[in-house]
Amino acid sequence: MNTSKGSLPPRSNGQQRNNRQQPRPAASTTTKKKKTKKRGFFARLIRLLLVLLIVAIIAALGYAGYLYWKFDKGGFGVDQPVQAGQSASEKPLTMLLLGTDNRPKHPSNLTDVIMVAALNPETKSATVVSLPRDTYVELSGYKKTKINAFYARFKSKEKTSGILAEDEMKTMMSKYLDIKVDYATVLDFQGFRDIVDEFGGVDVNISENMCYTDSVDGTDINLKQGPAQLNGEKALDYVRYRKSNCSPETKPSDDFDRNKRQNEVLNSLISQMQSLGGVLKIGKVLDAVDDNLQSDIENAQIKSMIATYWNISKENVKFVPVTGTWRSPYVYINDKELEAAKKSLQDQIAGTSSGDAAASADTP
């Protein structure tokens, strides 16, 4: 009677409570499994990335060690210690950069490229002054002649004078630019070709068609206007081009245009060198220039320079080409531009360099 009805709750109400309280084991278990699986996948991915990062760091350190070994064993610098307080990481340095017109079919010590660079470790910046090869130099104690003839003259007198041509050039250029030149580096044409080739070429924008041939030394310049990627041989043609003997004749180029193109190629090489692919090619580049580069930089100093300036920004490298007036067979330098170039180098050394000194420079 009433006992059974009172002891058992109504069927319909019990079903509603059961529906509300009944757990859903199947659905809950599935969700947990999915979350666990998801977390496991990302955890493994993170671990993998960490392992790859560690391997990359070890490889980078190993490669850096390899480069250091190359400088110790190769013929790139001088096997002497750097004096205390004189390393590239501690003080500004200046360097004379010479590119000689030396080729297998045309041996020569004439310098087609004359640049002086000043580097400052505090500002992580550099100034590069380039001078036309035909610059007329009138300097006390030296013969009045083209600037590109001095290295060859000093080289021919090394045995009698007992003074290295590189040291003579540093002394002369220090006097000419009113700064102390610390080091000299000489690279011949073959070395230039090899460097460009090892880095995979350089990207430039050719302003005019260029055509010139010379059967005596094997020169065959034939470059078309417009953007181009040049290999070592073509890049050398690009920076060397002066005049045309072709038909139709192409527009001639003076020393000032050549300096601009040298700066453009150097700028492109900086980009190539700082890329990941460029970093991995440094070893081959060193092998390539071994027989075509001379320098009086100590091996330990080279290491310090790499560590200090490897990641220098292109925006912090100022190119200051000095121009003048061409009156055959010389270029008579513009005195104001020369003074501005001197000040630009001096400011860089002092760490007070600003854009003003190089305002007239045509930076690529």
Coordinates of C-alpha atoms in Angstrom, one line a residue:
M1 CA 0.0 0.0 0.0
N2 CA 1.4 3.3 1.2
T3 CA 4.6 1.7 2.5
S4 CA 5.9 0.6 -0.9
K5 CA 4.9 3.9 -2.4
G6 CA 6.6 5.8 0.4
S7 CA 9.8 3.7 0.5
L8 CA 10.5 4.0 -3.3
P9 CA 10.7 7.3 -5.0
P10 CA 8.7 8.0 -8.0
R11 CA 10.2 6.4 -11.2
S12 CA 10.1 9.5 -13.2
N13 CA 11.9 11.6 -10.6
G14 CA 14.6 9.0 -10.1
Q15 CA 15.4 8.9 -13.8
Q16 CA 15.8 12.7 -13.9
R17 CA 18.2 12.6 -10.9
N18 CA 20.2 9.8 -12.4
N19 CA 20.4 11.6 -15.7
R20 CA 21.8 14.7 -14.0
Q21 CA 24.3 12.9 -11.8
Q22 CA 25.4 10.1 -14.0
P23 CA 29.1 10.6 -15.1
R24 CA 30.3 10.2 -18.7
P25 CA 33.3 8.0 -18.4
A26 CA 33.8 7.4 -22.0
A27 CA 33.8 11.0 -23.1
S28 CA 36.1 12.1 -20.2
T29 CA 38.6 9.4 -20.8
T30 CA 38.8 10.3 -24.5
T31 CA 39.5 13.9 -23.7
K32 CA 42.3 13.1 -21.2
K33 CA 43.9 10.8 -23.7
K34 CA 43.8 13.5 -26.4
K35 CA 45.3 16.2 -24.1
T36 CA 48.0 13.8 -22.9
K37 CA 48.9 12.9 -26.4
K38 CA 49.0 16.6 -27.4
R39 CA 51.2 17.5 -24.5
G40 CA 53.5 14.6 -25.3
F41 CA 53.9 15.6 -28.9
F42 CA 54.8 19.2 -28.1
A43 CA 57.2 18.1 -25.3
R44 CA 59.0 15.9 -27.8
L45 CA 59.1 18.7 -30.3
I46 CA 60.6 21.1 -27.8
R47 CA 63.2 18.5 -26.7
L48 CA 64.1 18.0 -30.4
L49 CA 64.5 21.7 -31.0
L50 CA 66.7 22.0 -27.9
V51 CA 68.8 19.1 -29.1
L52 CA 69.2 20.7 -32.5
L53 CA 70.0 24.1 -30.9
I54 CA 72.7 22.4 -28.8
V55 CA 74.2 20.7 -31.8
A56 CA 74.1 24.0 -33.8
I57 CA 76.0 25.7 -30.9
I58 CA 78.6 23.0 -30.7
A59 CA 79.0 23.0 -34.5
A60 CA 79.4 26.8 -34.5
L61 CA 82.0 26.6 -31.7
G62 CA 83.8 23.8 -33.6
Y63 CA 83.8 25.8 -36.8
A64 CA 85.1 28.9 -34.9
G65 CA 87.8 26.7 -33.5
Y66 CA 88.6 25.5 -37.0
L67 CA 88.9 29.0 -38.3
Y68 CA 91.2 29.9 -35.4
W69 CA 93.3 26.8 -36.3
K70 CA 93.4 28.0 -39.9
F71 CA 94.8 31.3 -38.9
D72 CA 97.4 29.6 -36.7
K73 CA 98.5 27.2 -39.4
G74 CA 97.9 29.3 -42.5
G75 CA 100.0 32.0 -44.0
F76 CA 97.5 34.8 -43.5
G77 CA 99.2 36.8 -40.8
V78 CA 102.3 37.2 -38.7
D79 CA 103.1 34.7 -36.0
Q80 CA 103.8 37.3 -33.3
P81 CA 102.0 38.2 -30.1
V82 CA 99.8 41.4 -29.9
Q83 CA 101.1 43.9 -27.5
A84 CA 99.1 44.5 -24.3
G85 CA 96.2 46.9 -24.9
Q86 CA 96.6 46.8 -28.7
S87 CA 94.0 44.2 -29.7
A88 CA 91.1 45.0 -32.0
S89 CA 88.7 44.6 -29.1
E90 CA 90.5 47.2 -27.0
K91 CA 91.5 50.0 -29.4
P92 CA 90.7 51.4 -32.8
L93 CA 92.8 50.1 -35.7
T94 CA 93.6 51.4 -39.2
M95 CA 94.5 49.3 -42.2
L96 CA 95.8 50.0 -45.7
L97 CA 94.1 47.8 -48.3
L98 CA 95.9 47.4 -51.6
G99 CA 94.7 45.5 -54.7
T100 CA 97.5 44.8 -57.2
D101 CA 97.1 44.4 -60.9
N102 CA 98.8 41.0 -60.7
R103 CA 97.6 38.2 -63.0
P104 CA 99.3 35.1 -64.4
K105 CA 99.4 36.7 -67.9
H106 CA 100.3 40.1 -66.6
P107 CA 102.5 40.2 -63.5
S108 CA 102.5 43.6 -61.8
N109 CA 102.7 45.4 -58.5
L110 CA 100.8 48.4 -59.6
T111 CA 97.9 49.0 -57.1
D112 CA 94.5 49.5 -58.8
V113 CA 92.8 49.6 -55.4
I114 CA 93.9 51.9 -52.6
M115 CA 91.8 52.1 -49.5
V116 CA 92.4 53.0 -45.9
A117 CA 90.0 51.7 -43.3
A118 CA 89.6 52.8 -39.7
L119 CA 87.6 50.6 -37.2
N120 CA 86.4 51.4 -33.8
P121 CA 85.4 48.6 -31.3
E122 CA 83.3 50.9 -29.0
T123 CA 81.0 52.2 -31.8
K124 CA 81.2 48.9 -33.8
S125 CA 81.7 51.0 -36.9
A126 CA 84.2 51.6 -39.7
T127 CA 85.2 54.2 -42.3
V128 CA 86.7 53.3 -45.6
V129 CA 88.4 56.0 -47.7
S130 CA 89.2 55.1 -51.3
L131 CA 91.6 57.0 -53.5
P132 CA 91.8 57.0 -57.3
R133 CA 94.7 55.0 -58.7
D134 CA 95.9 57.9 -60.8
T135 CA 96.0 60.3 -57.8
Y136 CA 98.9 62.8 -58.2
V137 CA 100.9 62.7 -54.9
E138 CA 103.2 65.6 -54.0
L139 CA 104.6 64.7 -50.6
S140 CA 107.9 65.8 -49.0
G141 CA 110.5 63.0 -49.2
Y142 CA 108.8 61.2 -52.0
K143 CA 108.9 61.4 -55.8
K144 CA 106.0 63.2 -57.4
T145 CA 104.0 60.5 -59.2
K146 CA 100.8 58.5 -59.3
I147 CA 99.8 56.9 -56.0
N148 CA 99.4 53.5 -57.6
A149 CA 103.1 53.4 -58.6
F150 CA 104.6 53.7 -55.0
Y151 CA 104.1 50.1 -54.0
A152 CA 105.8 48.8 -57.1
R153 CA 108.7 51.2 -56.6
F154 CA 109.1 50.2 -52.9
K155 CA 108.9 46.5 -53.9
S156 CA 111.7 46.9 -56.4
K157 CA 113.9 48.5 -53.8
E158 CA 113.3 46.0 -50.9
K159 CA 116.6 44.2 -51.3
T160 CA 118.7 47.3 -51.3
S161 CA 116.7 49.3 -48.7
G162 CA 116.1 46.4 -46.4
I163 CA 112.6 47.8 -45.8
L164 CA 109.4 45.9 -46.8
A165 CA 107.3 47.6 -49.4
E166 CA 104.2 47.2 -47.1
D167 CA 106.0 49.1 -44.3
E168 CA 107.1 51.9 -46.7
M169 CA 103.4 52.2 -47.9
K170 CA 102.2 52.5 -44.3
T171 CA 104.7 55.2 -43.6
M172 CA 103.8 57.1 -46.7
M173 CA 100.0 56.8 -46.3
S174 CA 100.2 57.8 -42.7
K175 CA 101.9 61.0 -43.7
Y176 CA 99.5 61.6 -46.6
L177 CA 96.3 61.1 -44.5
D178 CA 97.6 62.5 -41.2
I179 CA 96.8 59.3 -39.3
K180 CA 98.9 56.4 -38.1
V181 CA 98.3 53.3 -40.3
D182 CA 98.7 50.2 -38.2
Y183 CA 98.5 47.4 -40.8
A184 CA 98.8 46.7 -44.5
T185 CA 97.0 44.0 -46.6
V186 CA 97.8 43.3 -50.2
L187 CA 95.4 41.2 -52.4
D188 CA 96.1 40.4 -56.0
F189 CA 93.5 40.0 -58.8
Q190 CA 93.4 36.2 -58.6
G191 CA 92.7 36.4 -54.8
F192 CA 89.8 38.8 -55.5
R193 CA 88.3 36.4 -58.1
D194 CA 88.6 33.5 -55.7
I195 CA 86.9 35.3 -52.8
V196 CA 83.9 36.4 -54.9
D197 CA 83.6 32.8 -56.3
E198 CA 83.7 31.1 -52.9
F199 CA 81.0 33.4 -51.6
G200 CA 78.8 32.5 -54.6
G201 CA 79.1 35.8 -56.5
V202 CA 78.1 39.4 -55.8
D203 CA 74.9 41.3 -56.5
V204 CA 75.3 44.6 -58.3
N205 CA 73.4 47.1 -60.5
I206 CA 75.4 47.8 -63.7
S207 CA 74.7 51.4 -64.7
E208 CA 76.0 51.2 -68.3
N209 CA 77.0 48.6 -70.8
M210 CA 80.7 47.9 -70.6
C211 CA 82.8 46.4 -73.3
Y212 CA 86.6 46.1 -73.6
T213 CA 89.0 43.5 -75.0
D214 CA 92.8 43.0 -74.7
S215 CA 94.4 40.0 -76.4
V216 CA 97.7 40.6 -74.6
D217 CA 96.6 40.0 -71.1
G218 CA 93.4 38.1 -71.9
T219 CA 90.9 40.8 -70.8
D220 CA 87.4 40.4 -72.2
I221 CA 84.9 42.7 -70.5
N222 CA 81.4 42.4 -71.8
L223 CA 78.8 43.5 -69.2
K224 CA 75.2 44.5 -69.8
Q225 CA 73.3 47.3 -68.0
G226 CA 70.9 46.3 -65.2
P227 CA 70.9 44.2 -62.0
A228 CA 73.3 41.2 -62.2
Q229 CA 75.0 38.6 -60.1
L230 CA 78.6 38.4 -61.0
N231 CA 81.2 35.7 -60.5
G232 CA 84.8 36.4 -59.6
E233 CA 85.9 37.0 -63.2
K234 CA 83.0 39.3 -64.1
A235 CA 83.2 41.2 -60.7
L236 CA 86.9 41.9 -61.5
D237 CA 85.8 43.2 -65.0
Y238 CA 83.2 45.4 -63.3
V239 CA 85.6 47.1 -60.9
R240 CA 88.4 47.4 -63.5
Y241 CA 86.5 48.8 -66.5
R242 CA 87.9 52.1 -67.8
K243 CA 87.3 52.5 -71.5
S244 CA 85.9 50.7 -74.5
N245 CA 87.5 49.6 -77.8
C246 CA 84.4 47.7 -79.0
S247 CA 82.0 48.4 -81.8
P248 CA 79.6 49.8 -80.8
E249 CA 81.7 51.6 -78.3
T250 CA 80.4 51.8 -74.7
K251 CA 80.6 54.7 -72.3
P252 CA 84.0 55.2 -70.7
S253 CA 84.5 55.1 -66.9
D254 CA 86.8 57.2 -64.8
D255 CA 88.6 56.5 -61.5
F256 CA 85.7 58.0 -59.5
D257 CA 83.2 55.6 -61.1
R258 CA 85.6 52.7 -60.4
N259 CA 85.8 53.6 -56.8
K260 CA 82.0 53.6 -56.5
R261 CA 81.9 50.2 -58.1
Q262 CA 84.6 48.9 -55.7
N263 CA 82.5 50.1 -52.8
E264 CA 79.4 48.5 -54.2
V265 CA 81.2 45.1 -54.6
L266 CA 82.7 45.4 -51.1
N267 CA 79.2 46.1 -49.7
S268 CA 77.8 43.1 -51.4
L269 CA 80.6 40.9 -50.1
I270 CA 79.9 42.0 -46.5
S271 CA 76.3 40.8 -47.0
Q272 CA 77.5 37.5 -48.4
M273 CA 80.0 37.0 -45.7
Q274 CA 77.5 37.6 -42.9
S275 CA 74.9 35.2 -44.2
L276 CA 74.8 31.7 -42.8
G277 CA 76.0 30.3 -46.1
G278 CA 78.8 32.8 -46.2
V279 CA 79.9 31.9 -42.6
L280 CA 80.2 28.2 -43.6
K281 CA 82.3 29.1 -46.6
I282 CA 85.0 31.1 -44.7
G283 CA 87.3 28.1 -44.5
K284 CA 87.3 27.7 -48.3
V285 CA 87.8 31.4 -48.8
L286 CA 90.9 31.3 -46.6
D287 CA 92.3 28.4 -48.6
A288 CA 91.6 30.3 -51.8
V289 CA 93.4 33.4 -50.9
D290 CA 96.3 31.7 -49.1
D291 CA 98.8 32.3 -52.0
N292 CA 97.2 35.6 -53.1
L293 CA 97.2 37.7 -50.0
Q294 CA 99.9 39.3 -47.9
S295 CA 99.3 40.9 -44.5
D296 CA 101.4 42.0 -41.5
I297 CA 98.5 41.5 -39.1
E298 CA 99.3 39.2 -36.2
N299 CA 97.4 35.9 -36.2
A300 CA 96.1 36.8 -32.7
Q301 CA 95.0 40.2 -33.9
I302 CA 93.1 38.6 -36.8
K303 CA 91.2 36.5 -34.3
S304 CA 90.4 39.6 -32.2
M305 CA 89.2 41.4 -35.3
I306 CA 86.9 38.5 -36.3
A307 CA 85.4 38.4 -32.8
T308 CA 85.0 42.1 -32.6
Y309 CA 83.7 43.0 -36.1
W310 CA 82.1 39.8 -37.4
N311 CA 78.6 41.1 -37.1
I312 CA 79.2 44.8 -37.9
S313 CA 76.2 46.3 -39.6
K314 CA 76.5 47.5 -43.2
E315 CA 74.9 50.7 -42.1
N316 CA 77.8 51.3 -39.8
V317 CA 80.4 51.0 -42.6
K318 CA 80.9 54.4 -44.3
F319 CA 82.5 54.5 -47.7
V320 CA 84.2 57.8 -48.5
P321 CA 85.5 57.9 -52.1
V322 CA 87.7 60.9 -52.8
T323 CA 87.3 62.6 -56.2
G324 CA 89.2 65.3 -58.1
T325 CA 89.9 66.5 -61.6
W326 CA 91.3 64.4 -64.4
R327 CA 94.1 66.0 -66.3
S328 CA 96.0 63.3 -68.2
P329 CA 97.9 61.4 -66.9
Y330 CA 96.9 62.3 -63.3
V331 CA 93.9 62.9 -61.0
Y332 CA 94.3 66.1 -59.0
I333 CA 92.5 65.5 -55.8
N334 CA 89.9 67.9 -54.6
D335 CA 91.5 69.4 -51.5
K336 CA 88.3 69.9 -49.6
E337 CA 87.3 66.2 -50.2
L338 CA 90.7 65.1 -49.1
E339 CA 90.5 67.1 -45.8
A340 CA 87.0 65.7 -45.2
A341 CA 88.3 62.2 -45.7
K342 CA 91.1 62.7 -43.3
K343 CA 88.7 64.1 -40.7
S344 CA 86.3 61.2 -41.3
L345 CA 89.2 58.7 -40.5
Q346 CA 90.3 60.8 -37.5
D347 CA 86.8 61.0 -36.1
Q348 CA 86.3 57.2 -36.5
I349 CA 89.5 56.6 -34.6
A350 CA 88.5 59.0 -31.8
G351 CA 85.0 57.5 -31.6
T352 CA 83.3 60.8 -32.5
S353 CA 82.4 59.8 -36.1
S354 CA 79.1 61.2 -37.4
G355 CA 77.5 61.2 -40.8
D356 CA 78.6 64.7 -41.5
A357 CA 82.2 63.9 -42.6
A358 CA 80.9 61.4 -45.2
A359 CA 77.8 63.4 -46.3
S360 CA 79.2 63.6 -49.8
A361 CA 80.1 60.0 -50.0
D362 CA 78.1 57.9 -52.5
T363 CA 77.4 54.9 -50.3
P364 CA 75.8 52.0 -52.2

